[in-house]
XYZ file of C-alpha atoms in Angstrom:
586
model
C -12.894 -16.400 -21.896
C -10.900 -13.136 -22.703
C -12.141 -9.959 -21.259
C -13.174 -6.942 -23.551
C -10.409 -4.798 -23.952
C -11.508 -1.693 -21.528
C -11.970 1.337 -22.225
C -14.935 2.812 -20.203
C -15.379 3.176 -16.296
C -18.093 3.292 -14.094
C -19.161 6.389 -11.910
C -21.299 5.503 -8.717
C -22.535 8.469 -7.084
C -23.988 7.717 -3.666
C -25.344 10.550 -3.033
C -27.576 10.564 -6.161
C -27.981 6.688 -6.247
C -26.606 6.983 -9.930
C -24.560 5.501 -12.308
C -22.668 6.857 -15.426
C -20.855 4.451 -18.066
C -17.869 6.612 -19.494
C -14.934 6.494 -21.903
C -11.473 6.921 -21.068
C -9.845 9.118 -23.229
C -7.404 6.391 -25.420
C -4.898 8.982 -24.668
C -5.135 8.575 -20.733
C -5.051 4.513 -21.266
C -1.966 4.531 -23.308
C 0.061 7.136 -20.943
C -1.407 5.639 -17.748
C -2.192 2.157 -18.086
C -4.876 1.255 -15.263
C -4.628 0.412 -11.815
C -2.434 3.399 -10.222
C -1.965 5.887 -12.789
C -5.312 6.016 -14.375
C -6.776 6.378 -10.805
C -3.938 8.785 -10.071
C -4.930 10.819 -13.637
C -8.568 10.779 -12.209
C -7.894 12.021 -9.172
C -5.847 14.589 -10.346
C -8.398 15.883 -13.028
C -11.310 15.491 -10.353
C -10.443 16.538 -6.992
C -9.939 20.224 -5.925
C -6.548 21.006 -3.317
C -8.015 20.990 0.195
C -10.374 18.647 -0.890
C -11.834 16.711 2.904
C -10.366 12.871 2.440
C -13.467 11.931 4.445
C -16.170 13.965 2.930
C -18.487 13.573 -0.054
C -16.250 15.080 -2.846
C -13.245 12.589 -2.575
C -13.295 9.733 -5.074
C -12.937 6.248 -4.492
C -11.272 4.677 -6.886
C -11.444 0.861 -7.559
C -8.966 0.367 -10.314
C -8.010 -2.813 -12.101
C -5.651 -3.222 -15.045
C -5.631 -4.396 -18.517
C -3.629 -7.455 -17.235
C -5.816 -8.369 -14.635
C -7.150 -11.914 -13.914
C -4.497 -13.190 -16.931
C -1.431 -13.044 -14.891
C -0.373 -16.283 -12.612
C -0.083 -15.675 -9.204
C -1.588 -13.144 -7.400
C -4.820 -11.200 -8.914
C -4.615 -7.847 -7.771
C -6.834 -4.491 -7.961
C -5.820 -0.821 -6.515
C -7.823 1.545 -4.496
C -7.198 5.182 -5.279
C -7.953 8.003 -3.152
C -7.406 10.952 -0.589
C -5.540 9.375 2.135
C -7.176 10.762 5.399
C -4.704 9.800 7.128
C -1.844 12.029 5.431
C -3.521 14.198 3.238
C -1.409 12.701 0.689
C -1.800 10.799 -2.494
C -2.953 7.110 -1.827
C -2.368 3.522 -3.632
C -3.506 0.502 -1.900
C -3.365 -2.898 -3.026
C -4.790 -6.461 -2.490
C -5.306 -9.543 -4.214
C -7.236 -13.289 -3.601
C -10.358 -13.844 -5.896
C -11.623 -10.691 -5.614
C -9.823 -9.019 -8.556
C -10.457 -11.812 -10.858
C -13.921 -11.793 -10.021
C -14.468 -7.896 -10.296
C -12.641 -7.886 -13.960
C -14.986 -10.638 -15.070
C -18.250 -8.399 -13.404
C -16.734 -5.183 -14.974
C -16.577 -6.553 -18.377
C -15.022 -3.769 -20.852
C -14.679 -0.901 -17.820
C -11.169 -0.190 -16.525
C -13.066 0.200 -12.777
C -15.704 2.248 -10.858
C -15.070 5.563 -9.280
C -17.145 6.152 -6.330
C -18.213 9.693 -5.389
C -20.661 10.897 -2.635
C -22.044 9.437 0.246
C -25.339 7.116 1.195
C -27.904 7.988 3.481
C -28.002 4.281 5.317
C -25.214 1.751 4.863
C -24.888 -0.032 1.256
C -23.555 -2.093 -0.624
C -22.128 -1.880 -4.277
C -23.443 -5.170 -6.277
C -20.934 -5.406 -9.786
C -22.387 -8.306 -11.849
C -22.663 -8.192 -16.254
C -20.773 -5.439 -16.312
C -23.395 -3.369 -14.274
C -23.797 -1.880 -10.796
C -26.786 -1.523 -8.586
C -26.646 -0.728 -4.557
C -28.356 -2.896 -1.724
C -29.204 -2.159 1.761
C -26.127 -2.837 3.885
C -27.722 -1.568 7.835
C -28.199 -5.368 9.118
C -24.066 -5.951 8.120
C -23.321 -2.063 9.855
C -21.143 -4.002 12.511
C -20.224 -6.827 11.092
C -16.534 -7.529 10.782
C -14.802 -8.272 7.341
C -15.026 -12.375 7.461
C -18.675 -12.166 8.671
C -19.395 -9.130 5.831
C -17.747 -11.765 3.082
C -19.471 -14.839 4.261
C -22.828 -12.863 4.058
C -21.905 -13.278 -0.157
C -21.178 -16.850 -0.696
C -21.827 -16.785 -4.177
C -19.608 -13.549 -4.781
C -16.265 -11.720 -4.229
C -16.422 -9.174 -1.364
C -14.497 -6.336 -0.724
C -15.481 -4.629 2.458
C -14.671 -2.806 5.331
C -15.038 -4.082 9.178
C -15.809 -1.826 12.344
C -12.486 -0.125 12.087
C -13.502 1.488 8.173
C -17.042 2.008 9.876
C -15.704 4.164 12.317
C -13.607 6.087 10.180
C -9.929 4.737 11.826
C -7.431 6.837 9.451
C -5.599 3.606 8.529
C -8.558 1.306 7.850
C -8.702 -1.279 5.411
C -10.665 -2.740 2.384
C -10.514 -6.516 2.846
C -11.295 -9.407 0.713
C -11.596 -12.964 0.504
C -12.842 -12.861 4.221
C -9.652 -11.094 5.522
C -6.939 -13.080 4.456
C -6.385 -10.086 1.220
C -6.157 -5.983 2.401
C -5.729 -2.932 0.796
C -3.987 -1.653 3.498
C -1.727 1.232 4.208
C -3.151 5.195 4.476
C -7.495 4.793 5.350
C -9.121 3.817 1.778
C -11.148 1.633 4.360
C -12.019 4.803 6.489
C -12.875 6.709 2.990
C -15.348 3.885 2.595
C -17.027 4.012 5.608
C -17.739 7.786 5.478
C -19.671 6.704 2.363
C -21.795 4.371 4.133
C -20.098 1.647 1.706
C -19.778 -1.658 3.378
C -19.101 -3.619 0.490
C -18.302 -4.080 -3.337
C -19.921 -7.314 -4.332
C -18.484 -8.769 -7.385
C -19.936 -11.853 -9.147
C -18.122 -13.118 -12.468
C -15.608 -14.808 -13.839
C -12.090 -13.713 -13.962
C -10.887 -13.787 -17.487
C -8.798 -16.561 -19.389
C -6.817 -17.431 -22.023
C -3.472 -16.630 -23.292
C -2.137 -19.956 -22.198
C 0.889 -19.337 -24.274
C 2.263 -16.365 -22.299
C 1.418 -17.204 -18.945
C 3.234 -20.209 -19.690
C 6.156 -19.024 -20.826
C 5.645 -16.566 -17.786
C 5.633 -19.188 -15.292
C 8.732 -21.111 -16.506
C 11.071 -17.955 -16.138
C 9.497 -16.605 -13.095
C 10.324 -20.197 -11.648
C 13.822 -19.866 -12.100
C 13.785 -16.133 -11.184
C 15.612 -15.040 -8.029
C 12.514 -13.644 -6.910
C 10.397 -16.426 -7.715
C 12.710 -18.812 -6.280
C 12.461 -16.940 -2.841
C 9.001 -16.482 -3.317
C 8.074 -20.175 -3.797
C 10.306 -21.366 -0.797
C 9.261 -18.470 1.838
C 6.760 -15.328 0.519
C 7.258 -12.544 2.480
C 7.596 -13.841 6.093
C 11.389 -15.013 5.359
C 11.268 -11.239 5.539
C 11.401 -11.155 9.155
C 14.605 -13.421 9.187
C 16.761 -11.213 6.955
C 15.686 -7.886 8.704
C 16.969 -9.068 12.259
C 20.046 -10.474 10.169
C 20.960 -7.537 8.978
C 20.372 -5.581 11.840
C 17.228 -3.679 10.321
C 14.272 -5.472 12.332
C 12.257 -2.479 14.087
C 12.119 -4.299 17.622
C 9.910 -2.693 20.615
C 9.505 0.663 19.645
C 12.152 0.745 17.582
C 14.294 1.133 20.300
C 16.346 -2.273 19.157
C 17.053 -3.318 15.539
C 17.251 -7.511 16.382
C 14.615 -9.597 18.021
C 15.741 -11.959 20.456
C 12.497 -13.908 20.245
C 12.940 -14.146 16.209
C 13.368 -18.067 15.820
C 9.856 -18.336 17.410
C 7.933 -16.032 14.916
C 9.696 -16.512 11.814
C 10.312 -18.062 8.712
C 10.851 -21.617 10.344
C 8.164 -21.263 13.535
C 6.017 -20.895 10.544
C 6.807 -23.774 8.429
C 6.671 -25.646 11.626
C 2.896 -25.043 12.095
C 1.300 -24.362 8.639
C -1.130 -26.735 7.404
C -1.227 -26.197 3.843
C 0.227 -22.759 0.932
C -2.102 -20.542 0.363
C -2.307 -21.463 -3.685
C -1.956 -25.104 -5.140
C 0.400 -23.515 -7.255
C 4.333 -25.179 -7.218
C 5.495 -22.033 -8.874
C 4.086 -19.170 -6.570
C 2.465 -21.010 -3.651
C 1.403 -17.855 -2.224
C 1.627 -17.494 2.035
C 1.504 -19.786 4.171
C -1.899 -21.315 5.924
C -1.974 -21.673 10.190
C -4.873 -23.127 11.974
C -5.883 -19.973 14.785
C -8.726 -19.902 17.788
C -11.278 -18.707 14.804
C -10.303 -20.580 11.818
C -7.630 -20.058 10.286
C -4.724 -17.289 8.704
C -2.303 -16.899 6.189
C 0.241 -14.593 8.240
C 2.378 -12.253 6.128
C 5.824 -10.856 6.697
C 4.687 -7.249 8.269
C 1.944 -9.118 10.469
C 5.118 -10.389 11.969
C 7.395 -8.018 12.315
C 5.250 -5.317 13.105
C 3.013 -7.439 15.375
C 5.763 -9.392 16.957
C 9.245 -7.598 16.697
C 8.081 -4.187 16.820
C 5.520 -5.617 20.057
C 8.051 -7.496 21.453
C 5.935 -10.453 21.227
C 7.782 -13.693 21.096
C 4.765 -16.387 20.626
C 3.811 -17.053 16.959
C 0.097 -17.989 17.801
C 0.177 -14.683 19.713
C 1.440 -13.010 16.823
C -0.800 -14.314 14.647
C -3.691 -13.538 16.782
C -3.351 -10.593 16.714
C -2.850 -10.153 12.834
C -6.256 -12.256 12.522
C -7.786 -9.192 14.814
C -6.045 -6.595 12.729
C -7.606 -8.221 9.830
C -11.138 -9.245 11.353
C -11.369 -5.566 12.405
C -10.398 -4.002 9.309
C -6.875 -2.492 10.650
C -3.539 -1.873 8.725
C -1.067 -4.233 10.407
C 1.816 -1.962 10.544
C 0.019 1.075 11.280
C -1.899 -0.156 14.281
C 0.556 -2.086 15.393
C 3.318 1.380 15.077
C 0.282 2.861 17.189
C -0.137 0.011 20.127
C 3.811 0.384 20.215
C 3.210 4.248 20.413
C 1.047 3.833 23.712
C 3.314 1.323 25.251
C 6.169 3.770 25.191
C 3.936 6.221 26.494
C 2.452 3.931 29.177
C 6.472 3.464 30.466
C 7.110 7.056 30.231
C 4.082 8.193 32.080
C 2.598 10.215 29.459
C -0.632 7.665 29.722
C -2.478 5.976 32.497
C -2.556 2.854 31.579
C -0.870 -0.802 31.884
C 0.846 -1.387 28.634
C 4.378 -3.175 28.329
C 6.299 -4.451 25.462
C 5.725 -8.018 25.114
C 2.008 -8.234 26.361
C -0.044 -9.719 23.156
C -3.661 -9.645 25.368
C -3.278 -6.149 26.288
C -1.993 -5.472 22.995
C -5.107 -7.115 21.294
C -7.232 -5.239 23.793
C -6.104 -1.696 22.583
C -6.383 -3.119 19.074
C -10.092 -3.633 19.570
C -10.466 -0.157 21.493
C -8.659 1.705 18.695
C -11.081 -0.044 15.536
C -14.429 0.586 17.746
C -12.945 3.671 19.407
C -14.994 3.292 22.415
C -12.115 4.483 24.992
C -10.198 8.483 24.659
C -7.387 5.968 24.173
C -8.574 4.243 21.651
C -10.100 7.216 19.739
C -6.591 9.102 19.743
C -5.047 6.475 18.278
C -7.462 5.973 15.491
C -5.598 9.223 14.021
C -2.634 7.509 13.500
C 0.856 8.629 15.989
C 1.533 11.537 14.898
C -1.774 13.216 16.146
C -1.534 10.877 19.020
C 1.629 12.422 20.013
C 0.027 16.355 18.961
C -2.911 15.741 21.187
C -0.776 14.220 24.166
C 1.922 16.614 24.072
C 4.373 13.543 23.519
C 7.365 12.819 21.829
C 7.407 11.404 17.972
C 9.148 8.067 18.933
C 6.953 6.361 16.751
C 8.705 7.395 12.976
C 5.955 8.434 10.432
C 6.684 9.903 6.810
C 3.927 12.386 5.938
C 1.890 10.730 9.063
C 2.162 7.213 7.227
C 3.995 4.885 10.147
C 7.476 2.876 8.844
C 7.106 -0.142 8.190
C 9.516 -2.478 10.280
C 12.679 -2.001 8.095
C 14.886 0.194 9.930
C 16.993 2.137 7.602
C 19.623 2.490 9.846
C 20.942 -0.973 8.390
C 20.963 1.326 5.006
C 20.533 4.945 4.673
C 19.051 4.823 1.387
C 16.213 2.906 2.893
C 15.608 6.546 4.525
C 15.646 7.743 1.119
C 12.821 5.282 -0.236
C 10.853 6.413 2.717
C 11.367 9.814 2.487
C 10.244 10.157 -1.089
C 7.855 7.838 -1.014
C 4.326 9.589 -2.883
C 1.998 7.808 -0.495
C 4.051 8.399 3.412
C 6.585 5.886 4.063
C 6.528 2.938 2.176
C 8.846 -0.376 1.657
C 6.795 -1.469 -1.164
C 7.814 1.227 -3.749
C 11.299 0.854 -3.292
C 13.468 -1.718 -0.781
C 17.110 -0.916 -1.192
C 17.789 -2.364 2.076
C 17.664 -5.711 -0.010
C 21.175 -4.517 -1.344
C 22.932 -1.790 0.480
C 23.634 -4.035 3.289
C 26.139 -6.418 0.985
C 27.729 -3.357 -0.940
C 30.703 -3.154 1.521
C 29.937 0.550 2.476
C 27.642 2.977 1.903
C 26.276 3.841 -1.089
C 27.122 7.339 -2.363
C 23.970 9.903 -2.520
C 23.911 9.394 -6.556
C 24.077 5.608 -6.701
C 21.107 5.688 -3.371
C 18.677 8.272 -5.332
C 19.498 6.255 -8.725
C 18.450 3.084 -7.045
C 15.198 4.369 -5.494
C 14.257 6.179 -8.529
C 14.534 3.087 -10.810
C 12.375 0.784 -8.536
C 9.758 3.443 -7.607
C 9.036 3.901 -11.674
C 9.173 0.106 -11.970
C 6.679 -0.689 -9.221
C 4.260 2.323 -10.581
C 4.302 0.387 -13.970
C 3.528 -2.989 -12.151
C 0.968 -1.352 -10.049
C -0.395 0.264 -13.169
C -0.555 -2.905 -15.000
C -1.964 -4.552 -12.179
C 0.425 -7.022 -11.399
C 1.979 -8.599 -8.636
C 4.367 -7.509 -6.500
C 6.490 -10.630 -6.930
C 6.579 -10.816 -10.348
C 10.394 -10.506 -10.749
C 12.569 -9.201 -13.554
C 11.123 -11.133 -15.934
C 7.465 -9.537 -16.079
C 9.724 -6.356 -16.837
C 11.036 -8.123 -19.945
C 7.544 -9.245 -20.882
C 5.083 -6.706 -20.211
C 4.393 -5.160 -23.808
C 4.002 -8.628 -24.972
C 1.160 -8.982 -22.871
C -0.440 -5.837 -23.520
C -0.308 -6.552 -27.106
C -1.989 -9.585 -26.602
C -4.645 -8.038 -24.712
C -5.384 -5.646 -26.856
C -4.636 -2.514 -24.687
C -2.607 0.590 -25.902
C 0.973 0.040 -25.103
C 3.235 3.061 -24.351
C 6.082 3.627 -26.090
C 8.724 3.406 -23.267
C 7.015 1.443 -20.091
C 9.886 2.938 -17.822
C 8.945 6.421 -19.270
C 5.386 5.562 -18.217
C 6.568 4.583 -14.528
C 8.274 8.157 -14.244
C 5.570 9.885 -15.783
C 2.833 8.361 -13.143
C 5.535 8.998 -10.404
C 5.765 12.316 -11.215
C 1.580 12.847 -11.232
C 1.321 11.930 -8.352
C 4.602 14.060 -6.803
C 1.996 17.057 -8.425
C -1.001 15.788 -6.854
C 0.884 15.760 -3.113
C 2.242 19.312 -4.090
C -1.058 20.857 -5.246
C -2.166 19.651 -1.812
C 0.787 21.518 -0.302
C 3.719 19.236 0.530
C 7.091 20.435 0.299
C 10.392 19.235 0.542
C 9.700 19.246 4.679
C 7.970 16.827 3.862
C 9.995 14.501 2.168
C 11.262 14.077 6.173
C 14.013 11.944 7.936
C 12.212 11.270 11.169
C 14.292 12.052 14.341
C 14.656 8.219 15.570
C 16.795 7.569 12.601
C 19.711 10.176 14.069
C 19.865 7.972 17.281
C 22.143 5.021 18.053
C 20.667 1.338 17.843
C 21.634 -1.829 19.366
C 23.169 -4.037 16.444
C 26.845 -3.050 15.506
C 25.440 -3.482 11.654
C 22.975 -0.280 12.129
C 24.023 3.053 12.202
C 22.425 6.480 13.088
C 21.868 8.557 9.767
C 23.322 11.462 9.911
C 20.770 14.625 8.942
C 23.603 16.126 6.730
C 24.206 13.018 4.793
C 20.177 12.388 4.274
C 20.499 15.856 2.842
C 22.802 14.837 0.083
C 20.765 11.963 -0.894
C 17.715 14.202 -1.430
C 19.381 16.900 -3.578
C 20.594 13.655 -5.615
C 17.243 12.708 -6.231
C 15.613 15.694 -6.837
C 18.264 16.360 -9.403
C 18.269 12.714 -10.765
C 14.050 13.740 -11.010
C 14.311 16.600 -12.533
C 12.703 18.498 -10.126
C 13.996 21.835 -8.068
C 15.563 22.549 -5.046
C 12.310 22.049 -3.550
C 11.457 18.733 -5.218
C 9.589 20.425 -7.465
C 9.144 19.100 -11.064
C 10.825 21.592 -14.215
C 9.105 22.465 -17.138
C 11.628 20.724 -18.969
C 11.022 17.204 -16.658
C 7.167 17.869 -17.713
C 7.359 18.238 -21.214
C 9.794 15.412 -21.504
C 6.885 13.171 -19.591
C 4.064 14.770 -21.427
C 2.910 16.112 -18.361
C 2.291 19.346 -19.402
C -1.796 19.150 -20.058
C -2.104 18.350 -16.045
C -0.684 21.483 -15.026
C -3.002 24.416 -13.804
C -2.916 27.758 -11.807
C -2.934 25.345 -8.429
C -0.357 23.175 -9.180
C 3.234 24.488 -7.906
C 5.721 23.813 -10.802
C 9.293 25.820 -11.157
C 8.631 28.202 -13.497
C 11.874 29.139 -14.293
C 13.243 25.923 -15.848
């Protein structure tokens, strides 16, 4: 049946054992959504600057949307936080049953918003649209499939060994592993609240068979859901190394020699079944692996093949199934075993790590989640303290200390850009120029670049708002007030405006925590030469130019900081106070 429009949310303070029903302002919902920028507007209204990612004061913010468990496809939620692992902002994402489930336990709240920390391990039980906490110390240990077959009559979201020991890129995983929330350490936020689990029983909502039929018929003749229905994301691995982009062994090549044995066809090759019995969007693709089975994804592949030099797609997809297992971002753990193999070869560590080797490279993946070896436990903080602590070189990029994913941007500057500017570290999932810079001819110019960015980073923070998929296409843009309206939920009066408002909160949020335009960094390995005649160093000069364009295109200051003008115009100005740094003079 149709969910209760929401309009309350949950507080669960740990610390206390206590929960609080509130209402969101109606002002908040209509200027924010759900999902990303009401987390983002509670985490801006809650948190003080300087505020520990890891300690009891951050919130943890499981977010869904007032679309949620109506759209086809993918169900999604969004965790909201302190990133420990940058400092920064954070958005993670992940979908499966979970989502569904959680709106139909929720009933009429937007999401929960977890503060404090337990005494023993717990977890969070969300049934008729109430909480209560259970004793969690006999699944302390446990890794995420074990943790979600200890629920079989519920939706888990939990963390494995790697969010237990607070790794700053740890996950939040559902539907046994084959769904995570990924990039930046919610998982590690969870852990230092003793939280192994969310435990969601109920039904995800239905109805509005008109729209999401209607919905399904243009999204199937789409572009994007024409790619999505013949490939998902791992064709993503083919058109990287085509182009020249594809992050191979330390990013010291930009084509895989080894592609046609992890990619789009090695997979089709072996699957057994789609993820979904769905024609339209399918979903990934199911293998058969040692312990079950896995539904690899494109990053799994190029991060823990290209980027590993790893040519074997069972290998590959072993050691995704360990990333996932343990509770490990893909492309940050695998950026950090490539880290140490570099380092191994230059003589920085002791140890026998070479580009290529999957069982020593599954090894240090299981040494970095438990962090039982010095090894092990440096790389838990992510490279760029690896490389502090070591007194190494930053071969490994990072935006803000968030790794790149596996799309170098020397096949297109303005991927740079997206990176660069990205609120949460570097990210490909906020904006992915790369898709089109490539075929242009030549390089864009810095205005058409920052235009291009800025268009799909306010699009994707609507989507992510909303909560929808990240396939959805063109046409969800064309449709989303209609659903809203048939929902019931407040609909802004420009959804683009919305995107650039949320972008912009959370630009305040990273600058109130005291990022600056340094920040917004072109690492070093961009400026050097790469293999493929395609990819080009960026020059530092030119990456420049492409920043000023945005910031202007923003309206934000020299120092990418947002006018008074650029916050009135988003009605922005009610968020501003004495800590957060503004330009005064415009």
């Amino acid at each position: 049946m149709p969910r209760p429009t929401p309009d309350t949310i949950l507080r669960v303070d740990l610390t206390d054992r206590t929960c609080v029903r509130d209402p969101v302002p109606e002002t908040w919902r209509r200027r924010y959504i759900g999902g990303k920028g009401l987390g983002a507007r509670y985490l801006y209204a809650e948190l003080d600057s300087g505020t520990e990612p890891l300690g009891r004061e951050n919130r943890l913010c499981f977010m869904l949307g007032p679309l949620t468990g109506y759209l086809p496809g993918e169900q999604r939620y969004a965790v909201v936080t302190k990133s420990p692992l940058t400092g920064a902002f954070l958005d993670s994402y992940a979908g499966g049953t979970f989502p569904g489930a959680l709106a139909g336990a929720l009933g009429d709240h937007v999401g929960v918003v977890v503060t404090g920390s337990a005494d023993e391990p717990v977890c969070l039980v969300v049934e008729d649209a109430s909480v209560h906490l259970e004793p969690a110390a006999d699944l302390w240990g446990a890794d995420t499939s074990e943790t979600c077959a200890a629920f079989p009559d519920a939706s888990v979201a939990c963390i494995g060994p790697a969010g237990e020991r607070r790794v700053r890129y740890a996950t939040v995983a559902s539907d046994g592993g084959d769904h995570q929330a990924g990039r930046g350490g919610a998982g590690a936020v969870m852990g230092s609240k003793r939280l192994k689990a969310i435990v969601a029983r109920g039904d995800p909502p239905s109805g509005l068979a008109d729209l999401r039929a209607a919905y399904t018929d243009r999204f199937a003749e789409d572009a994007v859901g024409r790619w999505q229905a013949a490939s998902e994301t791992l064709e993503s691995v083919d058109f990287a190394d085509e182009i020249g982009g594809l992050a191979t062994r330390g990013w010291e090549a930009s084509r895989f020699e080894g592609l046609s044995d992890i990619g789009i066809e090695a997979a089709r090759g072996v699957a057994t079944e789609r993820e979904r019995d769905d024609e339209s969007i399918p979903g990934g693709f199911r293998v058969e692996t040692e312990d079950g089975d896995s539904v690899p994804r494109g990053a799994t592949q190029m991060t823990l093949g290209a980027t590993l030099g790893v040519e074997e797609f069972d290998a590959v997809v072993t050691l995704g199934d360990a990333c996932d297992r343990l509770g490990l971002d893909v492309i940050s753990a695998g950026n950090a075993v490539a880290w140490a193999m570099l380092a191994a070869r230059e003589g920085v560590i002791d140890r026998d790590l070479a580009f290529g080797d999957a069982e020593a490279a599954r090894e240090l993946l299981g040494e970095i989640a438990t962090r039982r070896t010095p090894l092990g436990d440096i790389l838990a903080l992510g490279v760029r303290s690896a490389a502090a602590e070591l007194g190494a070189r930053d071969r490994i990029p990072h935006v803000k200390g968030l790794e790149v994913p596996s799309y170098d941007p020397r096949a297109a500057a303005s991927m740079a850009l997206a990176y660069a500017t990205s609120d949460r570290g570097a990210c490909h999932r906020r904006s992915r120029p790369i898709e089109r810079e490539p075929f242009a001819g030549r390089d864009w110019a810095p205005e058409r670049a920052a235009a291009a960015v800025i268009a799909e980073q306010n699009t994707s923070s609507v989507r992510w708002s909303l909560v929808a998929d990240d396939f959805v296409g063109a046409v969800f843009e064309d449709l989303g007030a209609e659903w809203l309206e048939a929902v019931g939920a407040p609909v802004p009066e420009d959804l683009s405006l919305a995107g650039e408002r949320i972008w912009t909160l959370t630009r305040l949020f990273n600058l109130r925590e005291g990022f600056t335009r340094d920040d917004d960094a072109l690492p070093e390995v961009f400026t050097e030469p790469v293999d493929a005649e395609t990819a080009r160093p960026i020059e530092p000069a030119t990456f420049e130019r492409m920043l000023d364009a945005y910031y202007e295109l923003r309206g934000w200051d020299a120092d990418g900081r947002p006018t008074i003008e650029t916050l009135a115009r988003l009605d922005l100005l009610d968020v501003v106070d004495d800590e957060t740094p503004v330009d005064p003079d415009r």
